[in-house]
Tab-separated table of C-alpha atoms and ligand atoms in Angstrom:
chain	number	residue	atom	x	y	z
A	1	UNK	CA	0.000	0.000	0.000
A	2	UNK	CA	1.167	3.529	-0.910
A	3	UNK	CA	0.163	7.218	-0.638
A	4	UNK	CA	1.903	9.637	-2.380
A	5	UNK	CA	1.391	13.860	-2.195
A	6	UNK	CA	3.421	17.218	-3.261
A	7	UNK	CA	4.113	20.640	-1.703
A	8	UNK	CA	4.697	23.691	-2.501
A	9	UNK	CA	6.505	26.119	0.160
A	10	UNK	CA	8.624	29.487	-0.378
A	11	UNK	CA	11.749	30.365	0.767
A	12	UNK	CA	11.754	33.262	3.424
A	13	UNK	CA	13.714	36.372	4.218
A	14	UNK	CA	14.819	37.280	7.848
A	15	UNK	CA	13.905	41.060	9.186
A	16	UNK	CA	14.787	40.126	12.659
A	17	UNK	CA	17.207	36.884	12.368
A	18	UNK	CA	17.213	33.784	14.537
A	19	UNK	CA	20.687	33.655	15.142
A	20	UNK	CA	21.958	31.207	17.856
A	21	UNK	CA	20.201	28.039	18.882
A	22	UNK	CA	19.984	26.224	21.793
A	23	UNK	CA	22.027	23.087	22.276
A	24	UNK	CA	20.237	19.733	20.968
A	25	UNK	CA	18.586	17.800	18.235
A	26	UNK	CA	15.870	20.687	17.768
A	27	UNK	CA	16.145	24.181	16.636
A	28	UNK	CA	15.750	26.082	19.901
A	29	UNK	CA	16.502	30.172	19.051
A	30	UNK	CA	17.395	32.220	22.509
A	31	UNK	CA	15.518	34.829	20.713
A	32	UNK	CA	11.952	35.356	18.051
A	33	UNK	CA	12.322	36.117	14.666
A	34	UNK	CA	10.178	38.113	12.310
A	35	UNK	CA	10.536	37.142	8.153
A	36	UNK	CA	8.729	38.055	4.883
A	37	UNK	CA	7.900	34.900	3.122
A	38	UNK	CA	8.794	35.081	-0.602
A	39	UNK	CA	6.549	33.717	-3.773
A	40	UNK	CA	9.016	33.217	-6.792
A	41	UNK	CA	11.992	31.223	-4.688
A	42	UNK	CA	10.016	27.711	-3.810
A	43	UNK	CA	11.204	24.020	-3.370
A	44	UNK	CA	8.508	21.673	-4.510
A	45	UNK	CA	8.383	17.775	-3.006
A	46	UNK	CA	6.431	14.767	-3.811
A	47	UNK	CA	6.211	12.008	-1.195
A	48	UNK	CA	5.565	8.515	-1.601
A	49	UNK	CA	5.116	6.592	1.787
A	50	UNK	CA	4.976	2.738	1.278
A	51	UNK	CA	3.780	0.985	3.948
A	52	UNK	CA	5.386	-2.014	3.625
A	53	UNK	CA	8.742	-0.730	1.853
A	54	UNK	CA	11.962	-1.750	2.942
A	55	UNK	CA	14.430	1.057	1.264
A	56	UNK	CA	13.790	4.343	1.048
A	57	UNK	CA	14.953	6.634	-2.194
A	58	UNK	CA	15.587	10.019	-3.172
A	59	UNK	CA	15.895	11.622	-6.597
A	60	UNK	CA	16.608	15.543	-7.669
A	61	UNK	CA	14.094	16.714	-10.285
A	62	UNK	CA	15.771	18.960	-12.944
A	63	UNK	CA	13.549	19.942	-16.405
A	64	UNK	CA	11.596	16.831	-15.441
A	65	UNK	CA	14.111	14.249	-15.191
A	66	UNK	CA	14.733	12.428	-12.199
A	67	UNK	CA	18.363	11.647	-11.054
A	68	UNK	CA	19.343	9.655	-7.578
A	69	UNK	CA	20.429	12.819	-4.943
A	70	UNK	CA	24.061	13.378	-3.697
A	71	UNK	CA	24.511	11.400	-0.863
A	72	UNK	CA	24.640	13.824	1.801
A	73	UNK	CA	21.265	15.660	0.798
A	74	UNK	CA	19.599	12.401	0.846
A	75	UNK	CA	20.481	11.484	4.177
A	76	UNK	CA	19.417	14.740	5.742
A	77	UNK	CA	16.307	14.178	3.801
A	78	UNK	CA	15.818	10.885	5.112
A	79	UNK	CA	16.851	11.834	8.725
A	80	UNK	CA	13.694	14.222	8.539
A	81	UNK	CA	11.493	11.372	7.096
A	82	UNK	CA	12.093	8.951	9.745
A	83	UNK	CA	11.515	11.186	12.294
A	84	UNK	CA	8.453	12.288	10.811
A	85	UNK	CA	7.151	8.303	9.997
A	86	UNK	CA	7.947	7.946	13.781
A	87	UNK	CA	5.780	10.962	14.891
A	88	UNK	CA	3.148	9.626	12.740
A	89	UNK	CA	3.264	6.271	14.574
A	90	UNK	CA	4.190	4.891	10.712
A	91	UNK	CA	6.931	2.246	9.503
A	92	UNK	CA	7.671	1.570	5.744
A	93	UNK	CA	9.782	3.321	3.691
A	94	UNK	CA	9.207	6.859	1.561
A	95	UNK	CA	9.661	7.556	-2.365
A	96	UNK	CA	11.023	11.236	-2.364
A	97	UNK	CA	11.357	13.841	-5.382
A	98	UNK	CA	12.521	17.809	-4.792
A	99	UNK	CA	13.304	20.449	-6.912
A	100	UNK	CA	14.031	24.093	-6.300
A	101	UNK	CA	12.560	26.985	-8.335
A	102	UNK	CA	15.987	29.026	-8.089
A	103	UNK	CA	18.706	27.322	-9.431
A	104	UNK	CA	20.922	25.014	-6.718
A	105	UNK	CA	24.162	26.719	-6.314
A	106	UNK	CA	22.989	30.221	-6.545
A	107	UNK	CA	24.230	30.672	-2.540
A	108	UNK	CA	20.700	30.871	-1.738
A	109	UNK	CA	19.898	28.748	1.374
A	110	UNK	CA	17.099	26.704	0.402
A	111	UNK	CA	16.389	24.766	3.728
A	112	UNK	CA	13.845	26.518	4.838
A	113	UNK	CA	11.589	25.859	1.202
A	114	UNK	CA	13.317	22.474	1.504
A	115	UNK	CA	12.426	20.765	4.853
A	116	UNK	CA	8.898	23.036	4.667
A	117	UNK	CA	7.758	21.483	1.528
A	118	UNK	CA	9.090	17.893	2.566
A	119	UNK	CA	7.318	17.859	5.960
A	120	UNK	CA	3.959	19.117	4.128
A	121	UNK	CA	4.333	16.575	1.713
A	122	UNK	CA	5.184	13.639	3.975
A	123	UNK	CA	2.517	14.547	6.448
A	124	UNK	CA	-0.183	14.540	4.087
A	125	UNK	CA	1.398	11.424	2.445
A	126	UNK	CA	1.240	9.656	5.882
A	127	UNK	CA	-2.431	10.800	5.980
A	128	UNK	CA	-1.469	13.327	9.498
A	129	UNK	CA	-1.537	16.418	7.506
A	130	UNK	CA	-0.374	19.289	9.320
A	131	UNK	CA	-1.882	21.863	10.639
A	132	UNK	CA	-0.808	24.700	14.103
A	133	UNK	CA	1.469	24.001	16.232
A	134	UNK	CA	2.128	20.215	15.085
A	135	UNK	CA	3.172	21.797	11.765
A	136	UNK	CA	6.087	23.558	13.216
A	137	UNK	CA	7.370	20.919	15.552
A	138	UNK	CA	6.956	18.373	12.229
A	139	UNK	CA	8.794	21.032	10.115
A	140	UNK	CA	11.810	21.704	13.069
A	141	UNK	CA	12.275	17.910	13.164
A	142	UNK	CA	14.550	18.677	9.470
A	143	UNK	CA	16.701	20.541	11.846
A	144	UNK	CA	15.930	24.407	10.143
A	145	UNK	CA	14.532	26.736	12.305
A	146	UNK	CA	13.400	29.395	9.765
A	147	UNK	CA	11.255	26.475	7.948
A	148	UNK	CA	8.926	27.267	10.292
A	149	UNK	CA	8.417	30.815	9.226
A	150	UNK	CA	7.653	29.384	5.815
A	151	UNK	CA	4.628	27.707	6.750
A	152	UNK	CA	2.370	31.336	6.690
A	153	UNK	CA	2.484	33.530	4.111
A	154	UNK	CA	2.706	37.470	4.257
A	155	UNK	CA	4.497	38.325	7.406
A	156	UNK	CA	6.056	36.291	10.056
A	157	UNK	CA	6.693	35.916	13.576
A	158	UNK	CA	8.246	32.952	14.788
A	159	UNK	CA	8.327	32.902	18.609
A	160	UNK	CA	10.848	30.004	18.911
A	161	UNK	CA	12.337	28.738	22.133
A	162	UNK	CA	11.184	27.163	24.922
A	163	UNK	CA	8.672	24.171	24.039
A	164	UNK	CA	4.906	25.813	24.718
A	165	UNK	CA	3.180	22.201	25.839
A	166	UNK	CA	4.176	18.998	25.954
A	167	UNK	CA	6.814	18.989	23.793
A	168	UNK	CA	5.254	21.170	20.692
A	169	UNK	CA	7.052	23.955	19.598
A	170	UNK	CA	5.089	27.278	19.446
A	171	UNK	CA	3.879	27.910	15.965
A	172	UNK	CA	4.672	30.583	13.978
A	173	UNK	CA	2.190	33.419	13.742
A	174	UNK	CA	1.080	35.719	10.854
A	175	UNK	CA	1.363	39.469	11.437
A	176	UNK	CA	-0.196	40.835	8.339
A	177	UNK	CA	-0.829	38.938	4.687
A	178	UNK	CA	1.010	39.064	1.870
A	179	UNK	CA	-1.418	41.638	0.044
A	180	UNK	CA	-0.829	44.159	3.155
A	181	UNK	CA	2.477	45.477	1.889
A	182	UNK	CA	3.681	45.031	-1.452
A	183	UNK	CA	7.752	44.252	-0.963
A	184	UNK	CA	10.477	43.061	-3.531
A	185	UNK	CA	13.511	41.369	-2.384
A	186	UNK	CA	16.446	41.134	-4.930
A	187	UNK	CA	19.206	39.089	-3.911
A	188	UNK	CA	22.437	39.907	-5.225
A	189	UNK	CA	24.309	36.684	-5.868
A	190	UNK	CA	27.992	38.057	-5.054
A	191	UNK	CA	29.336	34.869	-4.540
A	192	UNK	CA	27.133	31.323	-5.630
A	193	UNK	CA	29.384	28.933	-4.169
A	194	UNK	CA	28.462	26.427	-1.044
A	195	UNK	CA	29.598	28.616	2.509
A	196	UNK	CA	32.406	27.393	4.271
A	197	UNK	CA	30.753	26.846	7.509
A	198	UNK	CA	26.682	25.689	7.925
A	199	UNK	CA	24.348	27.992	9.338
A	200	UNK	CA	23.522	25.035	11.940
A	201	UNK	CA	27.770	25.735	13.277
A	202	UNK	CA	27.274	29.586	13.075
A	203	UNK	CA	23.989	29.085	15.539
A	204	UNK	CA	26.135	27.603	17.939
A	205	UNK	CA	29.058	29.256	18.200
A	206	UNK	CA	26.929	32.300	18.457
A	207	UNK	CA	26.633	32.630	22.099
A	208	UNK	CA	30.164	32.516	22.845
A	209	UNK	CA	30.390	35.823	20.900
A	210	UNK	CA	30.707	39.063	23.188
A	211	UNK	CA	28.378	40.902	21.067
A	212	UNK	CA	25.674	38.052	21.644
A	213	UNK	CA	23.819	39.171	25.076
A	214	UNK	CA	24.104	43.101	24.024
A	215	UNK	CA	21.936	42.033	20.442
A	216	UNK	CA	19.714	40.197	22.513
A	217	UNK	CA	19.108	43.392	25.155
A	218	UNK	CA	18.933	45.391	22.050
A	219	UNK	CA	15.892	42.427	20.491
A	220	UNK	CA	12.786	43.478	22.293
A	221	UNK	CA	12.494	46.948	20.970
A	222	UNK	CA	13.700	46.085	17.281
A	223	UNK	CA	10.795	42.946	17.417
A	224	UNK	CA	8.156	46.035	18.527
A	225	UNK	CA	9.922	47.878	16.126
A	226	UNK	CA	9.548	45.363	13.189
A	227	UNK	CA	5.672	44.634	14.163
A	228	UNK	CA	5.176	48.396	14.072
A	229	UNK	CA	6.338	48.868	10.513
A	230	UNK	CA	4.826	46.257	9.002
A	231	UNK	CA	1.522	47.325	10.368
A	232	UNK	CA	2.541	50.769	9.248
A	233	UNK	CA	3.597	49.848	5.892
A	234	UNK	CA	7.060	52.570	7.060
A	235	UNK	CA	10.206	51.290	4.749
A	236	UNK	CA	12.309	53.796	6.352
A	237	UNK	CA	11.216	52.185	10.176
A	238	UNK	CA	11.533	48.717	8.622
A	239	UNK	CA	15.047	49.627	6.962
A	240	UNK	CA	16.524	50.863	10.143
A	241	UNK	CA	15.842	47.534	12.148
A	242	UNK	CA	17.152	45.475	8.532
A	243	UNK	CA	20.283	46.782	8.062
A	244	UNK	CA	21.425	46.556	12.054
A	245	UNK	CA	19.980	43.116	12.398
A	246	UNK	CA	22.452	42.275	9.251
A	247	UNK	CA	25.287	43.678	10.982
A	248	UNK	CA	24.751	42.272	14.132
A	249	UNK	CA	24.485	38.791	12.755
A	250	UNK	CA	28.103	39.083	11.104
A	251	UNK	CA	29.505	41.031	14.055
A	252	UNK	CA	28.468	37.977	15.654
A	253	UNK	CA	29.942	35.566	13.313
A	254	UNK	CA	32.738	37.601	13.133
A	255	UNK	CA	33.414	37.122	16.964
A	256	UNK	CA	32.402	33.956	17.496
A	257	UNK	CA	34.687	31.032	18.681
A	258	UNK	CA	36.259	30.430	16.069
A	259	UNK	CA	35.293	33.282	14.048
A	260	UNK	CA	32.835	33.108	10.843
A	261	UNK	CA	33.586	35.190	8.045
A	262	UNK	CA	31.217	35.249	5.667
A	263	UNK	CA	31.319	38.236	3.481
A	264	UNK	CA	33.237	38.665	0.383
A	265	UNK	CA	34.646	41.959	-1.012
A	266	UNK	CA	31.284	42.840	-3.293
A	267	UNK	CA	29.098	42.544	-0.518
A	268	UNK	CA	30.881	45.225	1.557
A	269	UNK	CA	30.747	47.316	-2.015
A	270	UNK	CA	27.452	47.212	-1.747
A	271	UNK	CA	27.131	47.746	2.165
A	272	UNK	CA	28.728	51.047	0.922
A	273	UNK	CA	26.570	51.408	-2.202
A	274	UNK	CA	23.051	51.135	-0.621
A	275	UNK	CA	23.054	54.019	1.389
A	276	UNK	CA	24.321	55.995	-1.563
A	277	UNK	CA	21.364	55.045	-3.642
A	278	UNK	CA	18.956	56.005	-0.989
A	279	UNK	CA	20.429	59.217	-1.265
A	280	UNK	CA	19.794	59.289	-4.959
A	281	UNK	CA	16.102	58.896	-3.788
A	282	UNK	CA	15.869	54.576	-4.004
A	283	UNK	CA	14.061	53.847	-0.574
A	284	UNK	CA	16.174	50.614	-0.050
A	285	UNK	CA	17.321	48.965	2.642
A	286	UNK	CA	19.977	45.609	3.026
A	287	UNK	CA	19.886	42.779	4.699
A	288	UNK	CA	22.262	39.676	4.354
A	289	UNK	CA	21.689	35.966	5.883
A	290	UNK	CA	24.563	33.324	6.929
A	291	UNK	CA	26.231	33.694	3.717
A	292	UNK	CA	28.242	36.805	1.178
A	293	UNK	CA	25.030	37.193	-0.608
A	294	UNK	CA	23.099	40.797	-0.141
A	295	UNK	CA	19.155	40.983	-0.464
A	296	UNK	CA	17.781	44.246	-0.902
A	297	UNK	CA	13.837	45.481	0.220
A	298	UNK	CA	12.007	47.827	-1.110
A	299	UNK	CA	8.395	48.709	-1.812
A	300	UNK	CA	7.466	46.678	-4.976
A	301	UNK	CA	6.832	49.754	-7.111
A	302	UNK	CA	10.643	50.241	-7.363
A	303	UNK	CA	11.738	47.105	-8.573
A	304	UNK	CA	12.733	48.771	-12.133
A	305	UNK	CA	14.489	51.383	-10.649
A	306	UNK	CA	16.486	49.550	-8.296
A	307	UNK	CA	16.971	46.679	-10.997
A	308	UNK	CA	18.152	49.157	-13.247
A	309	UNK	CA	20.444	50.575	-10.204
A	310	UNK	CA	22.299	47.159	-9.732
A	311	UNK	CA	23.292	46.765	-12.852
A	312	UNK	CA	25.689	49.677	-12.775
A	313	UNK	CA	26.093	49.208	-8.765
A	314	UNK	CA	26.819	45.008	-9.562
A	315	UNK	CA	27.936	44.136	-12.785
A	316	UNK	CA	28.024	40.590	-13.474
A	317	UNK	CA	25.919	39.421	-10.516
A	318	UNK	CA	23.220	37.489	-10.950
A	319	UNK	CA	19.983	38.657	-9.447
A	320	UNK	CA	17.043	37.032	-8.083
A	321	UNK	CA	14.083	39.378	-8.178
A	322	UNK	CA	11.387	37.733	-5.443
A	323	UNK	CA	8.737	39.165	-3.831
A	324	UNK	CA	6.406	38.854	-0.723
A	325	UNK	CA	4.323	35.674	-1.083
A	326	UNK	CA	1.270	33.695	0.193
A	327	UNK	CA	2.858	31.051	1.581
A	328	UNK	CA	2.650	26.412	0.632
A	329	UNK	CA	0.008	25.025	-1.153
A	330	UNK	CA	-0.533	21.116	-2.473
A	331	UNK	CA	0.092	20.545	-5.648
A	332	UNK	CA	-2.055	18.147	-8.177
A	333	UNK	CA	0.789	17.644	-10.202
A	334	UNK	CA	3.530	14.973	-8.693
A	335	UNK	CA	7.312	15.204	-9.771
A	336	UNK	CA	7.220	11.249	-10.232
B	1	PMV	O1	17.001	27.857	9.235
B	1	PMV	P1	18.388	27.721	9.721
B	1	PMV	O2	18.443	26.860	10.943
B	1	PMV	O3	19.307	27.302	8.633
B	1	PMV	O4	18.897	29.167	10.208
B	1	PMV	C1	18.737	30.310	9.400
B	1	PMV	C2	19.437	31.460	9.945
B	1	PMV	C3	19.369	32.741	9.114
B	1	PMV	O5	18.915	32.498	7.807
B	1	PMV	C4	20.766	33.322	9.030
B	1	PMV	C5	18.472	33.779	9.799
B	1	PMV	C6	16.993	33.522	9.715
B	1	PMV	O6	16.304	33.864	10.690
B	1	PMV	O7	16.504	33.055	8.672
């Protein structure tokens, strides 16, 4: 006996980062996190769960082939599986297809799509489907904490920490749908290669960094902050709290034990460049995840302009133009 379903789910952008996790299996943040879910950067996944299988497989689709995975990716894929067949009280093995809408190697972190879309999938393929707070502690179980945040579309507050019953992890929450503020984020590939060191490492090293504690004094006020713009639709409020979150996370890095460097010399070019553009009357702001890549925000009705801008201010840098999205959806269509 078999069941088989697919997922959609969107990759997400961090205002307010999760940035240092809590020691075990789980991703436990020390702090919440607030994130715009995107609509043209998705991973898609079809599940198969046979009962009565013995081995489980996983294939990459590509232009709708099929080819076996590289080992590694499978096996964090079917780490998550198992522990989700176990939650569901299920044995048997799983059939497992994924593909990403952005191309793989573009240094854009695609776990949070990823392990969204495959928990979706394998849930509703295990007939548990998932829905509150069992959806986030089923999505966590892949090991990324911002797959949570990709569950809800719009914008995002995942609480994080501390378990809220019985072992469930507090769901993420929706501050305001994606038709409340029209936002583009173009990310700025400086640098496509695989980082050196996982976001998983940089999460715990964090806390031994001495700027640690002070971001997470500084945390309460940028989260009211963050909620306050949103509901305000205020890019310049929103900007402020974006482009010190971004440098807080890499001052981090920077001084964490050992230190993580992940910036290369076109994203500080563009550090530089940003403000200079605002000048020149672009309201945009920067914000940069574990990695050298830079994504900037701005309100959707200057995506030509600041297009345009880039390709004087980056030549030769790809670009990924996303914007704010509604969040997963099951698909009709499988990939196998
Ligand atoms: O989802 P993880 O566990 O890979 O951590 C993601 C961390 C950042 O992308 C750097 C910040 C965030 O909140 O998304």
């Amino acid at each position: 006996m078999s069941a088989k379903a697919s997922f959609e789910s969107p990759a997400n952008i961090a205002f307010v980062k999760y940035w240092g996790r809590r020691q075990g299996p789980r991703p436990r943040p020390f702090n919440p996190s607030i994130s715009m879910t995107l609509s043209r950067c998705v991973s898609r996944s079809t599940v198969e769960h046979v009962a009565d299988g013995e081995a489980s497989e996983v294939w990459l689709a590509r232009d709708g082939a099929l080819a076996p995975a590289p080992e590694k990716f499978a096996a964090g894929v079917l780490v998550h599986l198992e522990a989700l067949a176990s939650w569901a009280g299920a044995g048997g093995a799983f059939r497992v297809a994924t593909e990403n809408s952005f191309p793989t190697g573009a240094g854009i972190a695609s776990s949070a799509s990823g392990f969204s879309a495959l928990a979706l999938a394998a849930a509703a393929a295990l007939g548990r489907p998932l829905e509150g707070a069992a959806a986030a502690s089923a999505v966590l179980l892949g090991g990324s904490g911002s797959a949570a945040r990709s569950l809800l579309g719009g914008f995002v507050e995942w609480p994080g920490g501390a378990p809220v019953a019985a072992g469930a992890d507090a769901p993420p929450r929706q501050l305001a749908p994606a038709e409340h503020w029209a936002l583009v984020d173009v990310v700025v590939v400086v640098d496509a290669g695989e980082k050196a060191v996982s976001s998983r490492a940089g999460h715990e090293r964090a806390p031994r960094s001495p700027y640690f504690a002070p971001r997470l004094e500084a945390l309460p006020g940028r989260l009211e902050a963050t909620r306050r713009a949103i509901a305000d639709r205020d890019i310049e409020a929103l900007g402020a709290v974006l482009e010190a979150e971004a440098i807080d996370l890499h001052l981090i890095a920077m001084s964490s034990e050992p230190p993580i460097l992940y910036w290369r010399p076109g994203t500080i070019e563009l550090l530089q460049r940003v403000p200079e553009l605002r000048r020149a009357g672009l309201p945009v702001f920067y914000t940069i995840d574990a990695g050298p890549n830079v994504h900037l925000v701005a309100p959707a009705e200057h995506e030509e302009a600041l297009v345009a801008a880039l390709a004087e201010s980056a030549p030769g840098c790809p670009l990924i133009v996303d914007r704010v999205g509604a969040g997963p959806r099951r698909l009709d269509r499988h990939l196998f």
